[in-house]
Short mmCIF file of C-alpha atoms in Angstrom, two decimals:
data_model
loop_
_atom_site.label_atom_id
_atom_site.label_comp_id
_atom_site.label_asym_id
_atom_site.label_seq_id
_atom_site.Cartn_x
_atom_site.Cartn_y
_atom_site.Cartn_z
CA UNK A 68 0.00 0.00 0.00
CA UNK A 69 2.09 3.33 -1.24
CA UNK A 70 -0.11 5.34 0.37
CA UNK A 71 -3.30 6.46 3.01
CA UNK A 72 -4.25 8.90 0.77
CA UNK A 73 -7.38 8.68 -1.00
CA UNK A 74 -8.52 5.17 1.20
CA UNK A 75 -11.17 3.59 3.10
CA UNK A 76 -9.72 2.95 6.89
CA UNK A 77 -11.67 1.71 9.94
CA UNK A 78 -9.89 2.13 13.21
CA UNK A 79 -11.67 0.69 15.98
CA UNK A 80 -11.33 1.63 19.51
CA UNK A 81 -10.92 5.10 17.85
CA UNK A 82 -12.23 7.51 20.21
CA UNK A 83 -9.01 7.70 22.66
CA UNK A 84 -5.34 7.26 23.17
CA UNK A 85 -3.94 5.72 19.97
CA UNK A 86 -7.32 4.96 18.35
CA UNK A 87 -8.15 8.79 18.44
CA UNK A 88 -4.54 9.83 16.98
CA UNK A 89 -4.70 7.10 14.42
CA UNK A 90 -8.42 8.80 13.16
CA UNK A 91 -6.86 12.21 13.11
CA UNK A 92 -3.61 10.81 11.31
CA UNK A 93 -5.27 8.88 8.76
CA UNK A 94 -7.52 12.26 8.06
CA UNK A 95 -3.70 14.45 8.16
CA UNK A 96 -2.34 12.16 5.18
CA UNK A 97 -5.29 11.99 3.27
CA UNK A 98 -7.91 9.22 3.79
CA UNK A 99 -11.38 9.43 2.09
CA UNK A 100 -13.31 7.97 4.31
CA UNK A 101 -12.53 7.12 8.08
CA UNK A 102 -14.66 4.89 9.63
CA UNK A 103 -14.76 4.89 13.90
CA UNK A 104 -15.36 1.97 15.44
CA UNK A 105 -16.58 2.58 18.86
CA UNK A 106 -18.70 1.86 22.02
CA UNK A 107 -19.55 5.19 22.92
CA UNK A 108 -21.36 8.04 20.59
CA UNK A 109 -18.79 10.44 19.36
CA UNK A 110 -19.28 13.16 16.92
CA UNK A 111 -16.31 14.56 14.57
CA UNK A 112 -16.27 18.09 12.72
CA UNK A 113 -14.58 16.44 9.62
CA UNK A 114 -17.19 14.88 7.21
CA UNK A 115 -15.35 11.73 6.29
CA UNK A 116 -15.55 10.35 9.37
CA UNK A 117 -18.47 8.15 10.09
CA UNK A 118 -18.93 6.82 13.61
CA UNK A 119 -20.23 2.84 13.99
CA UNK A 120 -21.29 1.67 17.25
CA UNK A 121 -18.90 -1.15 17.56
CA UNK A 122 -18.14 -3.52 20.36
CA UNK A 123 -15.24 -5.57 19.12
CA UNK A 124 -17.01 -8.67 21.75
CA UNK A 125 -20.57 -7.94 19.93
CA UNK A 126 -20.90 -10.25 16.85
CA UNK A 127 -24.18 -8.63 16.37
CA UNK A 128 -22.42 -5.08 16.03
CA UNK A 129 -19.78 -6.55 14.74
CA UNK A 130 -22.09 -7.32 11.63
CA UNK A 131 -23.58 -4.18 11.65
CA UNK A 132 -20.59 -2.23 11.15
CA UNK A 133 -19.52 -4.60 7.91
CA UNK A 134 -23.44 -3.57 6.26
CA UNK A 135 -22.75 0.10 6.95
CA UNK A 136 -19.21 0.27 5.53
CA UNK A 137 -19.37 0.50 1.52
CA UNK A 138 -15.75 -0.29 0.76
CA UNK A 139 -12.76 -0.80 2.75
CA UNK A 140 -8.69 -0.46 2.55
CA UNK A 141 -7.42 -0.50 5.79
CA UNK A 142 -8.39 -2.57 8.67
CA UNK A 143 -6.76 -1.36 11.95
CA UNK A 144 -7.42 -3.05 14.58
CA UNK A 145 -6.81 -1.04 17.96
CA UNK A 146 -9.66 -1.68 20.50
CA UNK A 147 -8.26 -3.29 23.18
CA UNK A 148 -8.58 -3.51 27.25
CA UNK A 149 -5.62 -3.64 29.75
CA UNK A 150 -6.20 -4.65 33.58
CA UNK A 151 -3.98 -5.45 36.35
CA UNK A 152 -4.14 -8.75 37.33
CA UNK A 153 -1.64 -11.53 39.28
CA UNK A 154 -3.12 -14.32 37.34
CA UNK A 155 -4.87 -15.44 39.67
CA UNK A 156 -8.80 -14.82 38.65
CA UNK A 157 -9.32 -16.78 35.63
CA UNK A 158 -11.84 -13.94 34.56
CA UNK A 159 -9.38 -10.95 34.35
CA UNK A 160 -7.68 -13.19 31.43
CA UNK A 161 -10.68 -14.22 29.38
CA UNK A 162 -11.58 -10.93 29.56
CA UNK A 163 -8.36 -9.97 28.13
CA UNK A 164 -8.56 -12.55 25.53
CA UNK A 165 -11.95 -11.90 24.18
CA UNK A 166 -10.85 -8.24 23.30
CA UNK A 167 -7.42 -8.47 22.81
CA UNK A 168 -7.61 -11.51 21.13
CA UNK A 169 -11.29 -12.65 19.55
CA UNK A 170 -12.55 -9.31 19.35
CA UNK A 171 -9.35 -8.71 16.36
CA UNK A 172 -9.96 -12.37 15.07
CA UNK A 173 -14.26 -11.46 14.74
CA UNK A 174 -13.55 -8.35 13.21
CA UNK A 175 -10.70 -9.32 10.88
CA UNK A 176 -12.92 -12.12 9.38
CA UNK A 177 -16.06 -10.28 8.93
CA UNK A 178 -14.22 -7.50 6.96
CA UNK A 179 -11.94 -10.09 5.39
CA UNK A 180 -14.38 -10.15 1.87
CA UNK A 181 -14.00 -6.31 1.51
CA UNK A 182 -10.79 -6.14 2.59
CA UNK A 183 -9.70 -8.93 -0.59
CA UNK A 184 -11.91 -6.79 -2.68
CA UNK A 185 -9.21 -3.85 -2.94
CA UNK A 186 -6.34 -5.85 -1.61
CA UNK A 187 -6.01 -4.08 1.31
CA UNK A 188 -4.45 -4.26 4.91
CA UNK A 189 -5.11 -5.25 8.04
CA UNK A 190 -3.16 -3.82 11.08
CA UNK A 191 -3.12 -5.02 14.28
CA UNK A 192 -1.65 -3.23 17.43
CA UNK A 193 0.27 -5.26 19.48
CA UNK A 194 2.71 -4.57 21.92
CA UNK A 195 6.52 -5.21 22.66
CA UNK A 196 4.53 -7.56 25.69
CA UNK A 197 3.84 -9.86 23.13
CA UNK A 198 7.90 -10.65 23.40
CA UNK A 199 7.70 -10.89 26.95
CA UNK A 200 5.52 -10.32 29.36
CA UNK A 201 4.92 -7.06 31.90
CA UNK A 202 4.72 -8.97 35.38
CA UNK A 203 2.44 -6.32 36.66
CA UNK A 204 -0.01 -7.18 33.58
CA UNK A 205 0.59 -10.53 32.75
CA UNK A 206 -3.07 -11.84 31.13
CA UNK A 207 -2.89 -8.58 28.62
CA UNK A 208 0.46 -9.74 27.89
CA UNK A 209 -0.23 -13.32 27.30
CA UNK A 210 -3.18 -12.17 25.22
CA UNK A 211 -1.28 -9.45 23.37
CA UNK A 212 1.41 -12.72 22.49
CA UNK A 213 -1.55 -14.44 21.41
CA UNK A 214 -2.51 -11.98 18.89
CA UNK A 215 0.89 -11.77 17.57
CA UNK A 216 0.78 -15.50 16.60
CA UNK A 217 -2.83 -14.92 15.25
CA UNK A 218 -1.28 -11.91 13.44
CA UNK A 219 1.59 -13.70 11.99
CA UNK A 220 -0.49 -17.06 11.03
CA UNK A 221 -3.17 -14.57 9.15
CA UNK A 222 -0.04 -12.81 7.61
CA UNK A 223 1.28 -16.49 5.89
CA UNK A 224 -2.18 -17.68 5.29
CA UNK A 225 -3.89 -14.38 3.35
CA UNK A 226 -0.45 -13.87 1.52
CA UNK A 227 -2.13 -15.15 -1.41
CA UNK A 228 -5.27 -13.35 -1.31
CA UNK A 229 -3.80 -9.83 -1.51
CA UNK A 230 -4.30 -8.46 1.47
CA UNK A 231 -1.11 -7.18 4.00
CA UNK A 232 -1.24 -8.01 7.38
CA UNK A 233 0.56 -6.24 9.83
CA UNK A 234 1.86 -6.18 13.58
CA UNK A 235 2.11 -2.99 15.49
CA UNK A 236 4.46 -3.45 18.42
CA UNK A 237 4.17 -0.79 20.74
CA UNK A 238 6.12 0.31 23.47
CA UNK A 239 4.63 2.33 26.90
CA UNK A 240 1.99 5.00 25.25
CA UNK A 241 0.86 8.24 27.01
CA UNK A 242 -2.40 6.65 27.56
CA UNK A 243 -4.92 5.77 29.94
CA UNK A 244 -3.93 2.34 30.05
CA UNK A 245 -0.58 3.55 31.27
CA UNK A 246 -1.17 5.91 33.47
CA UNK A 247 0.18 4.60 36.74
CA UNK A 248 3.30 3.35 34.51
CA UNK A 249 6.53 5.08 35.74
CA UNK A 250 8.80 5.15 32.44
CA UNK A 251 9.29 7.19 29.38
CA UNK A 252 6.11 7.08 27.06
CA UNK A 253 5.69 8.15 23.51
CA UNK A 254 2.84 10.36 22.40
CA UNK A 255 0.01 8.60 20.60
CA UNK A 256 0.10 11.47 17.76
CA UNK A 257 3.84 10.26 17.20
CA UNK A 258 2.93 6.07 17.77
CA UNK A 259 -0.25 6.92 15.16
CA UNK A 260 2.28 8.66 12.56
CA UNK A 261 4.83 5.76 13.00
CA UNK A 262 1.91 3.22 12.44
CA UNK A 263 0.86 4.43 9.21
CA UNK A 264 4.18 4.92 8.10
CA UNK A 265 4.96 1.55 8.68
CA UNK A 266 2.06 0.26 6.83
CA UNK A 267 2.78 2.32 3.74
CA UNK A 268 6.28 1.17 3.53
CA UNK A 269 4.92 -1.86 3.95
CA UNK A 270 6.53 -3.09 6.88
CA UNK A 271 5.46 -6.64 8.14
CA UNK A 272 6.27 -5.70 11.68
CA UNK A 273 6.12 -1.63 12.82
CA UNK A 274 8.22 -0.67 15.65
CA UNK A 275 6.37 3.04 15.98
CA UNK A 276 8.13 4.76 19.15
CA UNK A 277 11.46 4.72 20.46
CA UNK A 278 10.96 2.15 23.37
CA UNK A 279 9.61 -0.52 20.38
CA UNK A 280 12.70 0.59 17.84
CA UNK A 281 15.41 -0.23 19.80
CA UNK A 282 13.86 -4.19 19.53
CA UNK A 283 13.41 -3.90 15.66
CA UNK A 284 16.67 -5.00 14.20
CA UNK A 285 17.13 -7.73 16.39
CA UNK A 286 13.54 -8.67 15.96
CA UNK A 287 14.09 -9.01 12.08
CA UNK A 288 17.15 -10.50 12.14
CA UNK A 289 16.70 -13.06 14.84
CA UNK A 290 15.85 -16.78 14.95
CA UNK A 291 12.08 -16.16 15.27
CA UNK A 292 11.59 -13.87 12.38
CA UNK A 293 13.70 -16.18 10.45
CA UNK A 294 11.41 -19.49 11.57
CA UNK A 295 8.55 -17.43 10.88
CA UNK A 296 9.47 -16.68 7.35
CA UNK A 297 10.15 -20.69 7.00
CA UNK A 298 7.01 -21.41 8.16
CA UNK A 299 4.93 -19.49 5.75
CA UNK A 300 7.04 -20.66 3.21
CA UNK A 301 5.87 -24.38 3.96
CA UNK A 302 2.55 -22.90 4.02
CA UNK A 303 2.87 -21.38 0.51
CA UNK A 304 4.33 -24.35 -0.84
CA UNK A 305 1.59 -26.36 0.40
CA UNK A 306 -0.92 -24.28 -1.02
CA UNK A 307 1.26 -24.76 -4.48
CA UNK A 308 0.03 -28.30 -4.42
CA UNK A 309 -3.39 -27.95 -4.20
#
């Protein structure tokens, strides 16, 4: 994808933190139509944004939101929920998983048929905790790495259908979610910029803030990159044969 100019993007969980500065970002460079995917009502002064009511847990609004969207490019997957937990209530970490987790696998697949209709993208944001987990969050972590491996196994699998899948892996954001974290964070209107730069250079895996870039290189030049790009290989070959 050369460019977010002149495209279709949904961004759900768009009405805070990252969500909100990927909206404004994709509207900065361009975009035609932005679609908002969120729980609350929200109104926007630009006129190509159009708001859904979207629950990323909700098949039924889930559905909704794939009748009201005409045509789409870019898929980007944001919503997500971060608690504290020790582990030790089973509910904290299904909660976790069913956003951070099935709520991208629901709405990847229901958008999937537009999505292959203008070979477009799908971008999931991640975190650096799907490497290794933040003790003092460790169920969004563990659901985080599990939408990694659900990113990367859509990534080998859609390769030939023409749609780009990629992984966001953030670092600590000056968000909500880490407000009570006591580090550097990067802005969300710089994270949202080095997002969609990512996707247009067509990066499989975007490193958008400092924190995340220092783990790039050795990310795509390790042993796990490397098996990963094996992997799909085997896949593709497979596929060869039928």
């Amino acid at each position: 994808m050369a460019t977010i100019a002149d495209r279709a993007v949904l961004v759900t969980g768009g009405n805070r933190g990252i969500g909100r500065a990927l909206v404004e970002e994709a509207l900065r460079r361009g975009a035609n139509r932005v679609y908002v995917g969120t729980r609350a009502s929200m109104d926007h002064s630009d006129g190509r944004v159009t708001p859904l009511t979207l629950d990323v847990t909700d098949r039924g609004q889930i559905q909704m939101a794939v009748e009201a969207v005409e045509s789409l490019d870019v898929l980007v997957n944001n919503a997500g929920v971060a608690l504290y937990d020790d582990l030790s209530d089973r509910f904290v970490l299904e909660r976790q998983l069913a956003v951070n987790l099935f709520g991208t696998y629901d709405v990847t697949q229901a958008f999937l048929p537009l999505l292959m209709r203008s070979g477009g993208a799908v971008v999931n944001n991640l975190s650096v905790n799907a490497f290794a987990p933040l003790p003092l969050i460790p169920a969004y972590s563990i659901s985080k790495a599990a939408a990694f491996n659900m990113t990367q196994s859509l990534r080998a699998l859609l390769a030939g259908r023409s749609v780009s899948v990629h992984a966001v892996l953030t670092g600590i954001v000056d968000t909500d979610m880490s407000r009570d974290v006591d580090m550097p964070k990067a802005s969300p209107e710089s994270v949202a910029q080095g997002i969609f730069d990512g996707v247009e250079k067509e990066e499989e895996d975007i490193f958008p803030d400092p924190m995340a870039a220092s783990m790039a290189e050795s990310w795509r030049s390790g042993a796990a990159k490397a098996l990963e790009r094996q992997y799909a290989a085997i896949a593709e070959a497979e596929r060869a044969k039928s």
